[in-house]
Structure formats: C-alpha cells, structure tokens
mmCIF file of C-alpha atoms and ligand atoms in Angstrom:
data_model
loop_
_atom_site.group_PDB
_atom_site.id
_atom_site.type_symbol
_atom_site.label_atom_id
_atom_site.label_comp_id
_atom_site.label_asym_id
_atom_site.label_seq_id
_atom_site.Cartn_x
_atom_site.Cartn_y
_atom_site.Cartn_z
ATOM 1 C CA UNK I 1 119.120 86.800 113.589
ATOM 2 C CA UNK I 2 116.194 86.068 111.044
ATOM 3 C CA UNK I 3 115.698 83.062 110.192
ATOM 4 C CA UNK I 4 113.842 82.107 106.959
ATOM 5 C CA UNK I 5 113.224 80.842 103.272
ATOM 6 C CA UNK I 6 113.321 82.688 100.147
ATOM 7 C CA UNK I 7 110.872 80.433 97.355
ATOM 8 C CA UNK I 8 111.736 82.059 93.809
ATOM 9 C CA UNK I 9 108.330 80.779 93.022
ATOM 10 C CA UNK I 10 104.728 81.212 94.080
ATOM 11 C CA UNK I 11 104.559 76.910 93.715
ATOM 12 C CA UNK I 12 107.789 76.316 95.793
ATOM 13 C CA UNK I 13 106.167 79.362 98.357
ATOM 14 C CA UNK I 14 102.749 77.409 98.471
ATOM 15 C CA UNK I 15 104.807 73.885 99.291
ATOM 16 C CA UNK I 16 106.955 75.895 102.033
ATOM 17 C CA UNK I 17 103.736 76.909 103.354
ATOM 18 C CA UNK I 18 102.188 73.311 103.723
ATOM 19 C CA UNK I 19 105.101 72.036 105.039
ATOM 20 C CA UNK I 20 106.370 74.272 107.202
ATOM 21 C CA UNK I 21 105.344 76.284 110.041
ATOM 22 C CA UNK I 22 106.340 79.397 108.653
ATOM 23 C CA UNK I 23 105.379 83.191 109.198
ATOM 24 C CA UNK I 24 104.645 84.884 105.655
ATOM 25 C CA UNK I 25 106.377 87.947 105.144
ATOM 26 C CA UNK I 26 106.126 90.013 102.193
ATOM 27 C CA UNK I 27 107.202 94.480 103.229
ATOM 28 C CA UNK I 28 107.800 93.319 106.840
ATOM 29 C CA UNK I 29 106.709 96.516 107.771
ATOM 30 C CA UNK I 30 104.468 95.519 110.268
ATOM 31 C CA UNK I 31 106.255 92.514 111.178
ATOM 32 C CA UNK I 32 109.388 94.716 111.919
ATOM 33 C CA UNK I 33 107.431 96.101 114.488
ATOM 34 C CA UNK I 34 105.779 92.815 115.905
ATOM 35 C CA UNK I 35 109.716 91.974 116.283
ATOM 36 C CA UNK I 36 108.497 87.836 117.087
ATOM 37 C CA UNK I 37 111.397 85.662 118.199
ATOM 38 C CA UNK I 38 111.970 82.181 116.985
ATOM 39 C CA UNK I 39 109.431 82.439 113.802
ATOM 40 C CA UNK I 40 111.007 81.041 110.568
ATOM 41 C CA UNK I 41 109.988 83.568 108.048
ATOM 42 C CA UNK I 42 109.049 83.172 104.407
ATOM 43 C CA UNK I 43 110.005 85.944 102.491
ATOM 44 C CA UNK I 44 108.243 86.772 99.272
ATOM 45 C CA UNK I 45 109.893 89.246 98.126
ATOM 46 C CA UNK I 46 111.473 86.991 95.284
ATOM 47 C CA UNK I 47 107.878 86.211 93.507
ATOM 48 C CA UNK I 48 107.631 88.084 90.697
ATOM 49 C CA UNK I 49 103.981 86.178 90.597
ATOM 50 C CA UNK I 50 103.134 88.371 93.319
ATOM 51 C CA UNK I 51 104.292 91.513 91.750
ATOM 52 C CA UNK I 52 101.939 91.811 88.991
ATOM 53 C CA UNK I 53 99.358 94.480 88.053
ATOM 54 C CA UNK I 54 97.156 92.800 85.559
ATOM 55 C CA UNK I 55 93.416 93.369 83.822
ATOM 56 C CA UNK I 56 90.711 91.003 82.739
ATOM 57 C CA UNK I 57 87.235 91.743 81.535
ATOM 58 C CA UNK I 58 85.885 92.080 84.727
ATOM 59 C CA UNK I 59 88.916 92.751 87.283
ATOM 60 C CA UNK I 60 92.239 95.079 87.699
ATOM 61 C CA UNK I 61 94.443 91.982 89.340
ATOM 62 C CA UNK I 62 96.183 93.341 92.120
ATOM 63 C CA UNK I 63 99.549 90.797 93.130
ATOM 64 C CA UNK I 64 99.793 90.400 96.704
ATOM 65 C CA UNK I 65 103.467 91.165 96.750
ATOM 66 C CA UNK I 66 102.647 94.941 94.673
ATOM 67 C CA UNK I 67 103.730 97.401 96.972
ATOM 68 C CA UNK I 68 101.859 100.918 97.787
ATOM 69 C CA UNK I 69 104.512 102.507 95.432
ATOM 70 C CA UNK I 70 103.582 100.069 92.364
ATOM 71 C CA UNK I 71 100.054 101.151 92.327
ATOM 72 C CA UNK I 72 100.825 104.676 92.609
ATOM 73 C CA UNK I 73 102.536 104.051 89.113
ATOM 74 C CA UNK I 74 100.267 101.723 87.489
ATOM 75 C CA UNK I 75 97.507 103.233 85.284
ATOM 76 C CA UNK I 76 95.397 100.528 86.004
ATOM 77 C CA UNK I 77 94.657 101.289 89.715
ATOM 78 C CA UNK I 78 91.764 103.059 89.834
ATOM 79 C CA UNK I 79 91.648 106.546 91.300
ATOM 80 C CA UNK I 80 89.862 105.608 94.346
ATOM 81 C CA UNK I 81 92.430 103.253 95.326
ATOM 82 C CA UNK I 82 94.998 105.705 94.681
ATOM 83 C CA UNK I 83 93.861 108.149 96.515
ATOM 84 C CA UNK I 84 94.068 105.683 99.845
ATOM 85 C CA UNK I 85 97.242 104.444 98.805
ATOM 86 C CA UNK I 86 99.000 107.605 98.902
ATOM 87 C CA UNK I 87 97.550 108.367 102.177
ATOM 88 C CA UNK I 88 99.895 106.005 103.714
ATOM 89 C CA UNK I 89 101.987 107.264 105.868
ATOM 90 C CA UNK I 90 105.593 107.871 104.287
ATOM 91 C CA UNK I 91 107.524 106.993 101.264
ATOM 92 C CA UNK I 92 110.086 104.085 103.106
ATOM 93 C CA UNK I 93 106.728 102.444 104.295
ATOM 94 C CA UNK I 94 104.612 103.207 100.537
ATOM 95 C CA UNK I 95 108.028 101.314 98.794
ATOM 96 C CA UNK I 96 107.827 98.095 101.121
ATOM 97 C CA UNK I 97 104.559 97.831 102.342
ATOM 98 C CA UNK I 98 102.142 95.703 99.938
ATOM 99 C CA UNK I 99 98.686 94.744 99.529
ATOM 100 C CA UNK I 100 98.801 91.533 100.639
ATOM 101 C CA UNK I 101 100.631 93.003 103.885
ATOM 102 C CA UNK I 102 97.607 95.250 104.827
ATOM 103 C CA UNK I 103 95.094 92.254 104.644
ATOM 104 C CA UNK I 104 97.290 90.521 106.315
ATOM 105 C CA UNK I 105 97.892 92.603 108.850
ATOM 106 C CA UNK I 106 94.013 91.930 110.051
ATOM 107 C CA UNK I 107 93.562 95.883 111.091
ATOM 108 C CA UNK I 108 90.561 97.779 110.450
ATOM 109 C CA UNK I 109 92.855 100.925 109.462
ATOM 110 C CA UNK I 110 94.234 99.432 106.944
ATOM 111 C CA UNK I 111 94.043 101.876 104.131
ATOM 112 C CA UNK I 112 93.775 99.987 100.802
ATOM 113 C CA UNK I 113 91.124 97.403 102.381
ATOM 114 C CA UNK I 114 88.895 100.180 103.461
ATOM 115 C CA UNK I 115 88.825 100.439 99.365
ATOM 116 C CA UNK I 116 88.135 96.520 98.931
ATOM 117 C CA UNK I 117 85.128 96.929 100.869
ATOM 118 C CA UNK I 118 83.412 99.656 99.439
ATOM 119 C CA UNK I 119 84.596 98.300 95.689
ATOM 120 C CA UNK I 120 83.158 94.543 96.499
ATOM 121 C CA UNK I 121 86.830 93.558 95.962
ATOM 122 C CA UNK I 122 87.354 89.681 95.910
ATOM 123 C CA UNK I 123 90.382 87.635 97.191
ATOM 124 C CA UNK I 124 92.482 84.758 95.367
ATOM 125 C CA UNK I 125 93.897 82.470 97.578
ATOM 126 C CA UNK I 126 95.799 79.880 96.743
ATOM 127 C CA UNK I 127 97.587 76.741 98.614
ATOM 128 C CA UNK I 128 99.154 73.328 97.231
ATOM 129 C CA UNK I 129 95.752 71.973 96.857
ATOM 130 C CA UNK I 130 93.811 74.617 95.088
ATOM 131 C CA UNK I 131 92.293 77.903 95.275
ATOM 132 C CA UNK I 132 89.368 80.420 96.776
ATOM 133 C CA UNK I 133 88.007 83.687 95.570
ATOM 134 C CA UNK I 134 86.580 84.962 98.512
ATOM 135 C CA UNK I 135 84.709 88.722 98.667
ATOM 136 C CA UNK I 136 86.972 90.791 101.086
ATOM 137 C CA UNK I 137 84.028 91.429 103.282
ATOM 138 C CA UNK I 138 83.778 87.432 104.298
ATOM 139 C CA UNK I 139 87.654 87.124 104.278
ATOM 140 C CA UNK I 140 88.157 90.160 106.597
ATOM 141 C CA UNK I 141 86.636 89.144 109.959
ATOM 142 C CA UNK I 142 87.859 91.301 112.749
ATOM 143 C CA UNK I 143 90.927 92.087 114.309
ATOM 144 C CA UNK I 144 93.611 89.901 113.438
ATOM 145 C CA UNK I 145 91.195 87.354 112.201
ATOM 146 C CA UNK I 146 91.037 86.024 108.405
ATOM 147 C CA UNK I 147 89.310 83.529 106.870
ATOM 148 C CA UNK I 148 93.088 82.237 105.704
ATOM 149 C CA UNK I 149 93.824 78.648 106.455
ATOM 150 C CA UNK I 150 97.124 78.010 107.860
ATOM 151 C CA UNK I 151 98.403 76.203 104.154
ATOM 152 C CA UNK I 152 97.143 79.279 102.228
ATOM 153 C CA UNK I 153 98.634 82.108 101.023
ATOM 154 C CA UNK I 154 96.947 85.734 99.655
ATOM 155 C CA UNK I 155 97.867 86.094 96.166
ATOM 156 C CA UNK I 156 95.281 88.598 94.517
ATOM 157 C CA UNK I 157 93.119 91.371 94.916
ATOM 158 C CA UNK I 158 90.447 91.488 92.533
ATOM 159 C CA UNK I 159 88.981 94.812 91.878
ATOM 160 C CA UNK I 160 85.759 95.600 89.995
ATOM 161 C CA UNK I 161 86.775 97.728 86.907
ATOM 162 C CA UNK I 162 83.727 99.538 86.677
ATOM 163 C CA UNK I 163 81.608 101.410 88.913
ATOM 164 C CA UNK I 164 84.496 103.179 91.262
ATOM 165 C CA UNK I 165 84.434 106.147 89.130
ATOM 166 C CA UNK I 166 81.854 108.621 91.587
ATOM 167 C CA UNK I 167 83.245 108.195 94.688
ATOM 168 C CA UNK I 168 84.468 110.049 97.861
ATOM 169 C CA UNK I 169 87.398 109.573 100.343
ATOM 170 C CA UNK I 170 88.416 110.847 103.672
ATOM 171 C CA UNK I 171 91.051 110.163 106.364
ATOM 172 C CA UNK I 172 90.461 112.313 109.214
ATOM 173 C CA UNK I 173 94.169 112.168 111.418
ATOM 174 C CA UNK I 174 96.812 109.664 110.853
ATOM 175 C CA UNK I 175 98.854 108.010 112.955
ATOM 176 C CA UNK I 176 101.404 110.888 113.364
ATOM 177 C CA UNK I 177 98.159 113.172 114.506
ATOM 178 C CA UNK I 178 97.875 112.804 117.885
ATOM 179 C CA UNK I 179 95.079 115.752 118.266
ATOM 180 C CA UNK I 180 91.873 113.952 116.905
ATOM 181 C CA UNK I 181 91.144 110.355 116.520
ATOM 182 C CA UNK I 182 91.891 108.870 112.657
ATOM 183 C CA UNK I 183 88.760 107.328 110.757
ATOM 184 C CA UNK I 184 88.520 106.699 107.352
ATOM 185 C CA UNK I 185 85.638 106.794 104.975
ATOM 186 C CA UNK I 186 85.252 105.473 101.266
ATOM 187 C CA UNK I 187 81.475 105.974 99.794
ATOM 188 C CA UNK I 188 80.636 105.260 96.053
ATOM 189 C CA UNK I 189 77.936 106.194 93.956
ATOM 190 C CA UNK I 190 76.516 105.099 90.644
ATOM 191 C CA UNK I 191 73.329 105.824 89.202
ATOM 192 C CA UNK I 192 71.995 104.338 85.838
ATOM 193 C CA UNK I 193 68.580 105.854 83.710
ATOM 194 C CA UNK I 194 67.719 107.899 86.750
ATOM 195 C CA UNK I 195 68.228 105.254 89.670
ATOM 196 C CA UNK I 196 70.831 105.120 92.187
ATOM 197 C CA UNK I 197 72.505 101.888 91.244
ATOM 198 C CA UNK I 198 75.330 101.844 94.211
ATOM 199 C CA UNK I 199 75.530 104.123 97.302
ATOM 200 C CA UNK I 200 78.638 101.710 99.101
ATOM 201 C CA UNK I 201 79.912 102.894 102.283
ATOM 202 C CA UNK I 202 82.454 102.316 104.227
ATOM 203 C CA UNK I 203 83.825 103.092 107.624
ATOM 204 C CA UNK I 204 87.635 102.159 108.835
ATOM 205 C CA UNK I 205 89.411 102.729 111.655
ATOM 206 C CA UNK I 206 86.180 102.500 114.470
ATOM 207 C CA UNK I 207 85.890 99.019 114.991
ATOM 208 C CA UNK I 208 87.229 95.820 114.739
ATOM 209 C CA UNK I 209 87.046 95.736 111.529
ATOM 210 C CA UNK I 210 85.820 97.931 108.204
ATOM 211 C CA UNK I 211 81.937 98.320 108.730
ATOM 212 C CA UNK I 212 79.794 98.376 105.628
ATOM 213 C CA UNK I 213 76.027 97.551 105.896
ATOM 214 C CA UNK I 214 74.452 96.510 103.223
ATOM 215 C CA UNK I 215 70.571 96.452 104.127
ATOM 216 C CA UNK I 216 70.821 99.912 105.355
ATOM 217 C CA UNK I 217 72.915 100.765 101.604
ATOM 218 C CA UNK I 218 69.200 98.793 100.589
ATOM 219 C CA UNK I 219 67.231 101.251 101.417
ATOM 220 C CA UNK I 220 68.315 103.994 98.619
ATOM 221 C CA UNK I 221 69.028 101.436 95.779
ATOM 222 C CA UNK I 222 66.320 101.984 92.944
ATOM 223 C CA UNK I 223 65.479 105.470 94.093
ATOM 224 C CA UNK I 224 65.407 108.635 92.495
ATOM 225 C CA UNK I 225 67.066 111.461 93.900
ATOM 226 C CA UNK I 226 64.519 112.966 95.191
ATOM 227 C CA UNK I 227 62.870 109.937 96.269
ATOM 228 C CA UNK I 228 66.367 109.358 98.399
ATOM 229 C CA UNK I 229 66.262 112.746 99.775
ATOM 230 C CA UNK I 230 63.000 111.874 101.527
ATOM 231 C CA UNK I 231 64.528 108.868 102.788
ATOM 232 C CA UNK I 232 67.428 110.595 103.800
ATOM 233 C CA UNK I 233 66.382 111.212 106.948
ATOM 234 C CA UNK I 234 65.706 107.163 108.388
ATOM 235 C CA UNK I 235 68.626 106.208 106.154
ATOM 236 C CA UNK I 236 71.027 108.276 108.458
ATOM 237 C CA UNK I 237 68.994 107.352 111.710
ATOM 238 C CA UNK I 238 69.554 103.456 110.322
ATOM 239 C CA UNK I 239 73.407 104.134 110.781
ATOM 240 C CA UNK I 240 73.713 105.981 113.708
ATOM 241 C CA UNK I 241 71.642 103.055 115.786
ATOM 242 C CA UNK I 242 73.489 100.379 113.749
ATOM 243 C CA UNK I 243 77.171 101.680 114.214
ATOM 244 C CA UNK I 244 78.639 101.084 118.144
ATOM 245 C CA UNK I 245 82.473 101.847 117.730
ATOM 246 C CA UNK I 246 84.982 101.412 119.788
ATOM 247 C CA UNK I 247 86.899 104.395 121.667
ATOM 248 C CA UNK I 248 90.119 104.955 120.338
ATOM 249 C CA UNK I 249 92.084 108.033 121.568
ATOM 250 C CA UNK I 250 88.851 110.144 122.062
ATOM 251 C CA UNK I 251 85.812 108.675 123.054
ATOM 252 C CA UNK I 252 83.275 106.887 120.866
ATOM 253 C CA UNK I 253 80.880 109.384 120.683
ATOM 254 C CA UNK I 254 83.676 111.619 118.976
ATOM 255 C CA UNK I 255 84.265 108.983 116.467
ATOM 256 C CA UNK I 256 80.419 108.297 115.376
ATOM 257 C CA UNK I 257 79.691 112.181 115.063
ATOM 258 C CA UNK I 258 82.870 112.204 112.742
ATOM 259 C CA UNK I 259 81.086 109.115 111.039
ATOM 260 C CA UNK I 260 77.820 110.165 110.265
ATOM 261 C CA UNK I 261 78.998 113.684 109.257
ATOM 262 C CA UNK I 262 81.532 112.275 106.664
ATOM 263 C CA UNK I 263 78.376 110.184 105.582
ATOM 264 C CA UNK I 264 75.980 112.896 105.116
ATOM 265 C CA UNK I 265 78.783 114.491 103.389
ATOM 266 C CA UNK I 266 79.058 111.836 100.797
ATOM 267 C CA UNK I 267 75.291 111.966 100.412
ATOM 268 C CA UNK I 268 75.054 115.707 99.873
ATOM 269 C CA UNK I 269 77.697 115.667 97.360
ATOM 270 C CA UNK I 270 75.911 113.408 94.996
ATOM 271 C CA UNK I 271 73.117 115.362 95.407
ATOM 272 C CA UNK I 272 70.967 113.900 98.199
HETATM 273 C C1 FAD Q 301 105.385 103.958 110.511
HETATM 274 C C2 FAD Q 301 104.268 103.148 109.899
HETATM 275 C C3 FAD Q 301 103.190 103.812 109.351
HETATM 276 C C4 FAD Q 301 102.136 103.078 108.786
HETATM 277 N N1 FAD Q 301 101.061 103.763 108.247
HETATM 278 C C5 FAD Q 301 100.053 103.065 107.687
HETATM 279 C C6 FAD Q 301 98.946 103.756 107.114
HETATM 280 O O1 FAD Q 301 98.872 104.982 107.088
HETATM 281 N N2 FAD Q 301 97.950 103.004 106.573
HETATM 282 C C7 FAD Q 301 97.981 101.634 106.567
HETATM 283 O O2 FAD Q 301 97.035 101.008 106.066
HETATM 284 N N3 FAD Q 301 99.018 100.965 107.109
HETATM 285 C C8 FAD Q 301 100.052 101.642 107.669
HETATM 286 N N4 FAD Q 301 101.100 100.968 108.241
HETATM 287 C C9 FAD Q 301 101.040 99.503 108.326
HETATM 288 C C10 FAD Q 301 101.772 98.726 107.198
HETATM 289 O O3 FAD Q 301 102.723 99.499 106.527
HETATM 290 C C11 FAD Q 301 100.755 98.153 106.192
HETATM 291 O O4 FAD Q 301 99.820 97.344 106.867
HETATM 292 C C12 FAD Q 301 101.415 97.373 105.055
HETATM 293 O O5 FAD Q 301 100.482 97.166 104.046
HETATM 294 C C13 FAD Q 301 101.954 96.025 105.505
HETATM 295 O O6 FAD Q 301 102.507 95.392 104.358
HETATM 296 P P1 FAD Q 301 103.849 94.576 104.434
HETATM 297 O O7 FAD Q 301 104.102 94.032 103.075
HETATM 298 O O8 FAD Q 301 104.932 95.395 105.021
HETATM 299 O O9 FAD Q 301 103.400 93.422 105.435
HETATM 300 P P2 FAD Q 301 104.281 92.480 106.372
HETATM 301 O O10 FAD Q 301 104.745 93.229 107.556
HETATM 302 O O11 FAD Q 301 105.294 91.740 105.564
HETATM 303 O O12 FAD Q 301 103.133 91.459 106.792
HETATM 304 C C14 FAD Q 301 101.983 91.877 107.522
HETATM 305 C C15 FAD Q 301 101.117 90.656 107.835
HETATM 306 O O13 FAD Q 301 100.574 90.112 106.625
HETATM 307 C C16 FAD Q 301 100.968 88.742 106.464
HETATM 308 N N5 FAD Q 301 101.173 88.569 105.019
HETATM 309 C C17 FAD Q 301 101.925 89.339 104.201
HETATM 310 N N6 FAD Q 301 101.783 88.945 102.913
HETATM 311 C C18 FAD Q 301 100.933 87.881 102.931
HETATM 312 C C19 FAD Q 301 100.390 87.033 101.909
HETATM 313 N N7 FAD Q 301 100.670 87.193 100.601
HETATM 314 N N8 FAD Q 301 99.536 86.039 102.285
HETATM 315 C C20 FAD Q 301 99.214 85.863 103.591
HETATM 316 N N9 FAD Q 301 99.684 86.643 104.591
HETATM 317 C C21 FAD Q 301 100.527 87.653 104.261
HETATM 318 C C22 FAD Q 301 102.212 88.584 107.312
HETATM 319 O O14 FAD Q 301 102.404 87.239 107.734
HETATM 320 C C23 FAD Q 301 101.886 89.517 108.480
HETATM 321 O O15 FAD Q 301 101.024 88.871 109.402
HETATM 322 C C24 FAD Q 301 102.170 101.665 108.787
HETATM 323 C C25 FAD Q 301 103.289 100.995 109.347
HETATM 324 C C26 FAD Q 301 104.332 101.720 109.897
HETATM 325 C C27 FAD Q 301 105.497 100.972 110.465
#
C-alpha cells in the first residue's frame, strides 16, 4: 500500500513538507521504479500552482508539476526544449513525467536539464519560510545530489526567453538502444554586430552530472568567425583534456570521441 498526502495547495504542500518527513512525488515515474517501502509520499499532482506555463519579461515559467506532454503543447516552450522533451522515451512516461521530476531525479541523463544548462536556466524554490532562485548549474550537483534543503520544494524553471533560437541537439541511443552508449548534447549560438555572443555547450549522460565549462566557452566569446576558426583548434584540445567521463556500457574512450565529434559538429554548423 502507498501511503501519503494529497495538499490541494502549493502553501498546505510547503507546510507538509516542514513538518513531515515526506518523499515528494509529482509523475512517480521514477519513483515507481525506486519501489521504497515505508516512505509517506506527498503527491502533487493536485497543485494546479505547479501546472502552469507562464511568461515574464525575461523568463518562460516552467511549473514543476508541467509534465513532458504540457510543454509539447505550449507555444511558449521554446524549440530547443521541445526538441529534448519529445526525445523522452514514450508517450505513458511524456504524460506523467514532469520537470520538476527530472531535476529531481538528480541524473545526468535527464533530458530537459541537459536544456537548463546550456539555456542558463534558473530554479525557484520555495519552502514555508521563503524562497531561492538558484542557476541550475549550482542546484544540480552530481548524482543524486541537489542543492534542495530537506523543507524545500522545486516549483519553477526559469528559462531565458531570448537567445535559444541557434542551437543544436543530439541524443545518440536511448535507453531502449542497447548497441551504443546514449549521450546527449545541447550547444547554442548567438552572435551580435559580428561577435559570437554565446557558444553554450553541454554534455549529458557521461558523468555525474551535465558538464558545461564555461572558461573553455571563454575562449570564443568576442571573436569573429574567422578569428574562432583559428582558435578552433586549442578550443577543442581545451575539452578533450578537460572532459574525463565515466564508462557506461562502452568504454570511456567511446563516449569522449562521440563528445568531441558532436562538438565539432555544433561548431562547423555555425560556421566555425
Ligand atoms: C521507461 C522509462 C523511460 C524513461 N526515459 C527517460 C528519458 O528518455 N529521458 C529522461 O530524462 N528521463 C527518462 N525517464 C525518467 C523519468 O521519466 C524522468 O526523470 C521524469 O522527468 C521524472 O518525473 P516524475 O514527475 O515522474 O518524477 P517522480 O518519479 O515523481 O520523482 C522523481 C524525483 O524527483 C523528486 N521530485 C519530484 N517533484 C519534485 C518537486 N517539485 N520538488 C522536489 N523534488 C521533486 C521526487 O521526490 C523523486 O526523488 C524514464 C523513465 C522510465 C520509467
């Protein structure tokens, strides 16, 4: 038997949460497969806080509870994050499974955050006694570890409106491919008066968690193109000494020659 609570309301939710010791459970489908025994549960399924898609001037507002199938709808989700989204595995799991549910999951496959790194997506979390916007990349830690105190609860993704609209995805396998090992790439690009402006990258699926680095991105900000092109060359060195993945069906060495070629990939098709 599960045993649980079902809050109607993000406040009564946040109170369960302080004053219980209660499991959070939003698609279940990855607790379904974690099967735990003697958790209470609280279900959010009921929080139509949660369930919102939502714009400011800044931010498409992303509820925790909005499930895989919601954004597919929504013409506010960005292509980008559409694209990821309907990568996930089947229908049944793209109904239930939700946003919050993949961060909360703490895997570095999980499909939409791959997107929240590369897009410099930020978190709100909220608990009885306030709340955090935290950038995914300091939330997101490594395997199964958040930055989420034990009273708090995920309640939005908030993703950049502009700037996501040059970009390139790839999942290479899935988890129903057994042949090749499954990594997952997001890069975007955005150039402004003849400068690149953003050249994000992102790797998922070949570490602990989603790699992105930052100082080697550095390197090509402010360039022309054909000032990158010369730098292409240290730029890709800079990522294949950085990167040390871990082996996942094949070896390692598999994974990081997939890497780099889906990153020279990106950088060839803007041009570089
Ligand atoms: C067959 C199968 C195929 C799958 N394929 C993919 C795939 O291709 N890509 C992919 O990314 N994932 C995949 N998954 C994993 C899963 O579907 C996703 O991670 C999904 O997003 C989980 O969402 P959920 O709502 O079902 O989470 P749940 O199972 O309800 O919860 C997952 C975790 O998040 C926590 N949590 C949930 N909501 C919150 C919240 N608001 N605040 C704090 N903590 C919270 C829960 O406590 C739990 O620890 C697959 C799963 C299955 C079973």
């Amino acid at each position: 038997m599960v045993n649980g609570y079902v809050p109607a309301s993000l406040a009564e939710a946040l109170e369960l949460r302080s004053s219980r010791d209660v499991v959070p459970y939003a698609g279940g489908t990855d607790l379904m497969v974690e099967n735990r025994k003697g958790v209470d549960y609280l279900f959010l399924n009921k929080i139509t806080e949660l369930q919102q898609i939502c714009e400011d001037e800044q931010y498409i507002r992303i509820g925790a509870g909005v499930t895989f199938t919601q954004a597919l709808e929504s013409p506010l989700v960005p292509p980008l994050m559409k694209e990821a989204v309907s990568r996930i595995a089947a229908p049944a799991i793209r109904n239930a499974g939700t946003f919050g549910g993949n961060l909360g999951n703490g895997s570095a496959k999980a499909d939409s955050v791959l997107i929240e790194f590369v897009a410099d997506a930020k978190l709100r979390l909220c608990s009885v006694s306030g709340e955090r916007i935290v950038p995914v990349e300091q939330f997101y830690l490594g395997r199964k570890k958040l930055d989420l105190r034990p009273d708090e609860l995920i309640v939005e993704i908030l993703l950049p409106k502009s700037g996501l609209e040059q970009y390139v995805y790839e999942k290479v396998g899935g988890r129903n491919a057994l042949a090749i090992s499954r990594v997952s790439f997001a890069g975007v690009f955005a150039m402004e008066d003849g400068k690149i402006t953003n050249v994000a990258a992102a790797f998922g699926a070949v570490a602990d968690t989603v790699l992105r680095y930052r100082d080697i991105e550095a390197m090509l900000i402010g360039k022309t193109i054909d000032e990158a092109k010369a730098l292409k060359g240290s730029y890709l060195d800079a990522y294949a000494q950085r990167m040390v993945l871990t082996r996942g069906r094949v070896s390692a060495e598999y994974r990081k020659t997939v890497c780099m070629n889906l990153l020279e990939d990106f950088l060839t098709r803007f041009d570089i």
